[in-house]
Short mmCIF file of N, CA, C and O in Angstrom, two decimals:
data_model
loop_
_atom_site.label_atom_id
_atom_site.label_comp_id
_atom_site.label_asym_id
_atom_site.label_seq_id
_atom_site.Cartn_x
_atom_site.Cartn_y
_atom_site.Cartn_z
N UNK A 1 10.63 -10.82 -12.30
CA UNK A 1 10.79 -10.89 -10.85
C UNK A 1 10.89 -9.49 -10.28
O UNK A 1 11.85 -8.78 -10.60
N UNK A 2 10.03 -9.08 -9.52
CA UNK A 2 10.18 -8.02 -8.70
C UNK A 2 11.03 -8.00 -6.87
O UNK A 2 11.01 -8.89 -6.02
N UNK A 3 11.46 -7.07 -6.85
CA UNK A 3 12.14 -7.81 -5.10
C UNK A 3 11.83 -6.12 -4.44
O UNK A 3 11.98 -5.02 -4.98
N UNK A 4 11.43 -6.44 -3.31
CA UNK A 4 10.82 -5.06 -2.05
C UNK A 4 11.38 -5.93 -0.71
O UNK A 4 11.56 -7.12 -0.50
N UNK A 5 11.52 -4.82 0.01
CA UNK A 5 11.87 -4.69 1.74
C UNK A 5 10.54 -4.82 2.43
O UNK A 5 9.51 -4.15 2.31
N UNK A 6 10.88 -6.08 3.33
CA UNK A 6 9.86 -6.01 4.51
C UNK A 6 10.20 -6.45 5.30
O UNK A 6 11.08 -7.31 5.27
N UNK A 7 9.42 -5.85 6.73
CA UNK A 7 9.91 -5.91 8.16
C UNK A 7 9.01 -7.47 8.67
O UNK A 7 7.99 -7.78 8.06
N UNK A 8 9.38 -8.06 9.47
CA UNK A 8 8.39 -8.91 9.87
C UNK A 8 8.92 -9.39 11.20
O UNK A 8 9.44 -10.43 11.61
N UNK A 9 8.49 -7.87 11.87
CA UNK A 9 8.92 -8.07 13.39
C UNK A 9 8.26 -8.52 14.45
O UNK A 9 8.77 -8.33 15.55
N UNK A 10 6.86 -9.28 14.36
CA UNK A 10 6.55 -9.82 15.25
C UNK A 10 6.05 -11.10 14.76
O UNK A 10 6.21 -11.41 13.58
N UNK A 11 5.35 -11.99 15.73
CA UNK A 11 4.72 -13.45 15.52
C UNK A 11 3.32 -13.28 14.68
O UNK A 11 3.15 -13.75 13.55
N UNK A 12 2.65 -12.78 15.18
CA UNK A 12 1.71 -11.53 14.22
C UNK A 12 1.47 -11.75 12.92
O UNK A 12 0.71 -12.39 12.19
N UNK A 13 2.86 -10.60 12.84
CA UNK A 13 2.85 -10.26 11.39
C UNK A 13 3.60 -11.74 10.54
O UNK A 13 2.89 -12.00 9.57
N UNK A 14 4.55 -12.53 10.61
CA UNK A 14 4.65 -13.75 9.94
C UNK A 14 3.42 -14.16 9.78
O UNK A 14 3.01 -13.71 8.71
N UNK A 15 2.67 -14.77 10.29
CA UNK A 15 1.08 -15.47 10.42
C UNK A 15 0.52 -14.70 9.39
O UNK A 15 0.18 -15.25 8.34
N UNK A 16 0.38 -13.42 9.59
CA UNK A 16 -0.72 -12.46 8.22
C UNK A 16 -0.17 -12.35 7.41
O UNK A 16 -0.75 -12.32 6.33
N UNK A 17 1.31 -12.20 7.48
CA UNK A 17 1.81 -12.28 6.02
C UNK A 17 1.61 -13.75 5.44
O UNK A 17 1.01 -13.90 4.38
N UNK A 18 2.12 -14.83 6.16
CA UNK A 18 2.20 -16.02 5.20
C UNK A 18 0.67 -16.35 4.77
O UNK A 18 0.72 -16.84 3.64
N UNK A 19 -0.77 -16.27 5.27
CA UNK A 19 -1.96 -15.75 5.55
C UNK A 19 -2.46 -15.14 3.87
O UNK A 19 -3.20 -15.62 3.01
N UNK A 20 -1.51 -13.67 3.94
CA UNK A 20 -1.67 -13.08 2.72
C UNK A 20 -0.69 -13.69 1.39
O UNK A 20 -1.31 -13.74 0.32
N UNK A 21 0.29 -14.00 1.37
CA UNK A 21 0.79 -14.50 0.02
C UNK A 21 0.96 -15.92 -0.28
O UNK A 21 1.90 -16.31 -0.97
N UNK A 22 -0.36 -17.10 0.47
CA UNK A 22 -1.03 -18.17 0.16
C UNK A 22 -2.07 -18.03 -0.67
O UNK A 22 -2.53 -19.13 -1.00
N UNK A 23 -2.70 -16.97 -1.20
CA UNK A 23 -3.64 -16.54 -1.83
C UNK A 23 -2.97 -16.46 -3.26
O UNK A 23 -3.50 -16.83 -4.31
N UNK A 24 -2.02 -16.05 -3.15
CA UNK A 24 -1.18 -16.02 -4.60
C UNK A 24 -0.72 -17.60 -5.46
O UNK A 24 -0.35 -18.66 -4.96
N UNK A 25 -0.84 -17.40 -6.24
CA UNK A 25 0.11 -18.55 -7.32
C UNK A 25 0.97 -18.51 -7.79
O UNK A 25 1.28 -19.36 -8.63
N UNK A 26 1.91 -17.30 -7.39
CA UNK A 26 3.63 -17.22 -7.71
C UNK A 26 4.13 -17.91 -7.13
O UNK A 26 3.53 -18.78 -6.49
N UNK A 27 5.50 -17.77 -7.14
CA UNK A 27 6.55 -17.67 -5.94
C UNK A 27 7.10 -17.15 -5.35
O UNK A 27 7.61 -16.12 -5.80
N UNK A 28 7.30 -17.48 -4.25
CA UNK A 28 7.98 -16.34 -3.23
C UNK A 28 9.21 -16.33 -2.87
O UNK A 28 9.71 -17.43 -3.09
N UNK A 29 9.97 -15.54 -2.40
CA UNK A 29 11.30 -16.20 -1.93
C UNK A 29 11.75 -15.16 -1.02
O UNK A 29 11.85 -14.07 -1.58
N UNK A 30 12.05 -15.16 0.14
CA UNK A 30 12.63 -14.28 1.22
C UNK A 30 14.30 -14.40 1.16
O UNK A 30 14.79 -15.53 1.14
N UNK A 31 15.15 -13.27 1.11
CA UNK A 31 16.45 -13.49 1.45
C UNK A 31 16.89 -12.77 2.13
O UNK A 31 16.65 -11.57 2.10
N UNK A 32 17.94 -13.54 3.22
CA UNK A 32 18.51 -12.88 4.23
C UNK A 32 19.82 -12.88 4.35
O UNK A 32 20.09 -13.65 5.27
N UNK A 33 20.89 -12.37 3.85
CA UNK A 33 22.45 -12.53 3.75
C UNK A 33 22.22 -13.84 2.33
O UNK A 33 21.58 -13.69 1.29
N UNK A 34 22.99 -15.07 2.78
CA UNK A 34 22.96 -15.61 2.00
C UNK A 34 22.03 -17.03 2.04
O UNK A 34 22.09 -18.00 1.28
N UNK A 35 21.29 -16.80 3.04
CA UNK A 35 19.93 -17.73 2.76
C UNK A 35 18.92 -17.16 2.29
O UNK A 35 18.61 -15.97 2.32
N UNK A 36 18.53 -17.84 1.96
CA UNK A 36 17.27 -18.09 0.38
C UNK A 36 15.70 -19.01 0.73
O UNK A 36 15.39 -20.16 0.42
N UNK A 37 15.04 -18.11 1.36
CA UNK A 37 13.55 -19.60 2.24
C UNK A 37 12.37 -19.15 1.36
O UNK A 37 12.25 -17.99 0.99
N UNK A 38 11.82 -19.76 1.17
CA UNK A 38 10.24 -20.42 0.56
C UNK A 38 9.33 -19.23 1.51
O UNK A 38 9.20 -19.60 2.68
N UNK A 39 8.65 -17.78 1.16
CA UNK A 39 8.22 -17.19 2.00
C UNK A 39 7.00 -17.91 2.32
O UNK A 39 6.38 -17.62 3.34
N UNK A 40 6.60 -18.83 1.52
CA UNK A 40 4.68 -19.15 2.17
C UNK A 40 5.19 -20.31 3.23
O UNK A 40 4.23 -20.97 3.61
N UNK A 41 6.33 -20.71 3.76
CA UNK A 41 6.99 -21.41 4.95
C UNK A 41 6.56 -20.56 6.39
O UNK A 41 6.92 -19.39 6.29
N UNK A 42 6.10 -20.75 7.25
CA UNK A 42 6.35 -20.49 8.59
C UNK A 42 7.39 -20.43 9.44
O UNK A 42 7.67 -19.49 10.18
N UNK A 43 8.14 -21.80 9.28
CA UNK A 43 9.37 -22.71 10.01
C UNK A 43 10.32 -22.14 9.06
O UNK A 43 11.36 -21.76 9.58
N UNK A 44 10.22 -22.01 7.92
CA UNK A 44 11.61 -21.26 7.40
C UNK A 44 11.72 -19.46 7.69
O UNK A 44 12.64 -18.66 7.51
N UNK A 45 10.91 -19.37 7.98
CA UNK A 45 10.80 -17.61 7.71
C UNK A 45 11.48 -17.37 9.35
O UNK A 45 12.35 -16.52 9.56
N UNK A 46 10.91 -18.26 10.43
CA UNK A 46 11.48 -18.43 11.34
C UNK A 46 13.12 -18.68 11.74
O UNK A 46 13.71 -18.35 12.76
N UNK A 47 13.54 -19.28 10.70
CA UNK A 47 14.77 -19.15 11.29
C UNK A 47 15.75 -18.65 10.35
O UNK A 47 16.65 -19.27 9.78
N UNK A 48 15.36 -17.16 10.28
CA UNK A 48 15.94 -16.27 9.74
C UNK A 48 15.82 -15.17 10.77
O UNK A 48 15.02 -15.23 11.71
N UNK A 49 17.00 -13.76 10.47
CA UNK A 49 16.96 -12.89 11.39
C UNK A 49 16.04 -11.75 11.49
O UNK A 49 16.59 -10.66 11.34
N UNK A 50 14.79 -11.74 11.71
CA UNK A 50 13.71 -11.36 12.10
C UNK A 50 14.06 -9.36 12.80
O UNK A 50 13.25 -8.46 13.05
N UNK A 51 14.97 -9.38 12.85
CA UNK A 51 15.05 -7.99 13.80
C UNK A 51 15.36 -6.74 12.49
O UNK A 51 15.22 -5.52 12.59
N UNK A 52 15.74 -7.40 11.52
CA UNK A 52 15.94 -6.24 10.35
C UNK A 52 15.35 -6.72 8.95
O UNK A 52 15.30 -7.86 8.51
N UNK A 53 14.86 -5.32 8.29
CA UNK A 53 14.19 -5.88 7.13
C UNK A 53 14.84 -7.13 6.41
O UNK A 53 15.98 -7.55 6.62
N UNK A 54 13.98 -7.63 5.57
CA UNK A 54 14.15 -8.86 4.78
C UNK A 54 13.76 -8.54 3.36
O UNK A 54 12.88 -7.70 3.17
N UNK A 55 14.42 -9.22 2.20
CA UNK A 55 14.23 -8.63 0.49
C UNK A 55 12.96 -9.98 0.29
O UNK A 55 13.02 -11.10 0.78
N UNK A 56 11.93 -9.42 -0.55
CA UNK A 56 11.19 -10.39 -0.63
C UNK A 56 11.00 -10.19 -2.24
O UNK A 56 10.43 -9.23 -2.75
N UNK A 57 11.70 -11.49 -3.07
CA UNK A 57 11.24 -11.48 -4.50
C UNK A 57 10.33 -12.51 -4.51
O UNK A 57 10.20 -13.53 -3.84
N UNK A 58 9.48 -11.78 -5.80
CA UNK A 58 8.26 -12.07 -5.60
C UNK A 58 8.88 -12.75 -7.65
O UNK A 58 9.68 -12.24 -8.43
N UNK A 59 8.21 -13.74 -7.76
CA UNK A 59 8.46 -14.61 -9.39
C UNK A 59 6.99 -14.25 -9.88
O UNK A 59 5.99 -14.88 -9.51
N UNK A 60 6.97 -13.38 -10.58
CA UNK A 60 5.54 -13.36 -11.27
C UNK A 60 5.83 -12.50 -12.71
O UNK A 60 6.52 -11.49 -12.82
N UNK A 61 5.09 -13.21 -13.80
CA UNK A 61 5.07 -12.28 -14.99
C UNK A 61 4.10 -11.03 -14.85
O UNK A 61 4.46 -9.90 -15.15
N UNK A 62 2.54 -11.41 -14.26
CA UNK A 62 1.74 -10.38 -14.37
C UNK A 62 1.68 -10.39 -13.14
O UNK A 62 2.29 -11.13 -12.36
N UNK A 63 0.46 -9.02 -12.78
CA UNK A 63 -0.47 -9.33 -11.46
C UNK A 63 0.45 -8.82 -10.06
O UNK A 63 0.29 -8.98 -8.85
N UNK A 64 1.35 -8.23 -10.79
CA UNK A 64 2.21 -7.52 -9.41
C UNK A 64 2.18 -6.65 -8.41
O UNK A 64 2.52 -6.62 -7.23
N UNK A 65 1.43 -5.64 -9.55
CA UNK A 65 0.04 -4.80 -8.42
C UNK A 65 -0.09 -5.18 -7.32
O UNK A 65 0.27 -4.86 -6.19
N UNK A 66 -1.26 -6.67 -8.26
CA UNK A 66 -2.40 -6.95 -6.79
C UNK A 66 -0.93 -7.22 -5.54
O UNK A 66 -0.52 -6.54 -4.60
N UNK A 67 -0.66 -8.00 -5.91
CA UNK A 67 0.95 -8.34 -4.65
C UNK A 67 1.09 -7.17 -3.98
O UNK A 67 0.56 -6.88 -2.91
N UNK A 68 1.76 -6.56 -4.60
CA UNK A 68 2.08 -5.10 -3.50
C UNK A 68 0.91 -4.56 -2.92
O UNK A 68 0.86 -4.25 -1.73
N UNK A 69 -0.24 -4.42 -3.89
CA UNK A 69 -0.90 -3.83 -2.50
C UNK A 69 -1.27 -4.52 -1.29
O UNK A 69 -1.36 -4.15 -0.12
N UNK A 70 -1.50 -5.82 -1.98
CA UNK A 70 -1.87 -6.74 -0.08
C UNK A 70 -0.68 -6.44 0.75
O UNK A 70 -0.77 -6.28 1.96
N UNK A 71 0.74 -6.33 -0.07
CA UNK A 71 2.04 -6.43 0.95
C UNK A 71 2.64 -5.36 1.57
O UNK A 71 3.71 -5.37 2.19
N UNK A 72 1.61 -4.07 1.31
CA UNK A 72 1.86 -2.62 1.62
C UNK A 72 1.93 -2.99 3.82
O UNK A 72 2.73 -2.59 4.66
N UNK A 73 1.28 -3.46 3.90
CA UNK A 73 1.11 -3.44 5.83
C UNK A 73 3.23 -3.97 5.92
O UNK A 73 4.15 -3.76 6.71
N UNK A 74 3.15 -4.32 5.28
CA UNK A 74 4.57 -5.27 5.17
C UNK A 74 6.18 -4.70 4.86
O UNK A 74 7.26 -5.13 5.27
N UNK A 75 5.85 -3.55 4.00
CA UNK A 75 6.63 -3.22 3.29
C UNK A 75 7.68 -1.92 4.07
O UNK A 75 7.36 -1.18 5.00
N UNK A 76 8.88 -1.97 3.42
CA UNK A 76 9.59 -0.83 4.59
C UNK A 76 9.64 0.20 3.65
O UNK A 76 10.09 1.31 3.97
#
C-alpha cells in the first residue's frame, strides 16, 4: 500500500480524478480525520472536507508508477 496527499478543490477536479483512477484495478481509499471513503465514489468523496488536502492510499502490489503519474495533476 502506498498513501500520497491530494488536493481536490474543485467540482472539476473530483470528476477527473474519479475519471482517472476508474481505469485502475486496485483500490482506493481516501482519508479524512477519521473517515475512510471508496475514492472511485463521487457521493462519498463529496462529503468529505474538500478545502484541505486529503491522504489517498492506493492497495496495489505492482504498477504504482503508472498511478502516480496519472495522479501527479492531483498531488500536493
Amino acid at each position: 500500500m502506498k498513501t500520497v496527499q491530494i488536493s481536490l478543490n474543485s467540482i472539476d477536479k473530483v470528476k477527473s480524478f474519479v475519471n482517472d483512477i476508474t481505469k485502475f484495478d486496485y483500490d482506493f481509499d481516501l482519508v479524512s480525520g477519521r473517515y475512510v471513503i471508496d475514492a472511485k465514489s463521487i457521493m462519498g468523496i463529496f462529503s468529505l472536507d474538500l478545502s484541505k488536502p486529503i491522504d489517498l492510499n492506493i492497495h496495489a502490489e505492482g504498477g504504482v508508477d503508472e498511478v502516480l503519474e496519472c495522479l501527479k495533476p492531483y498531488m500536493v
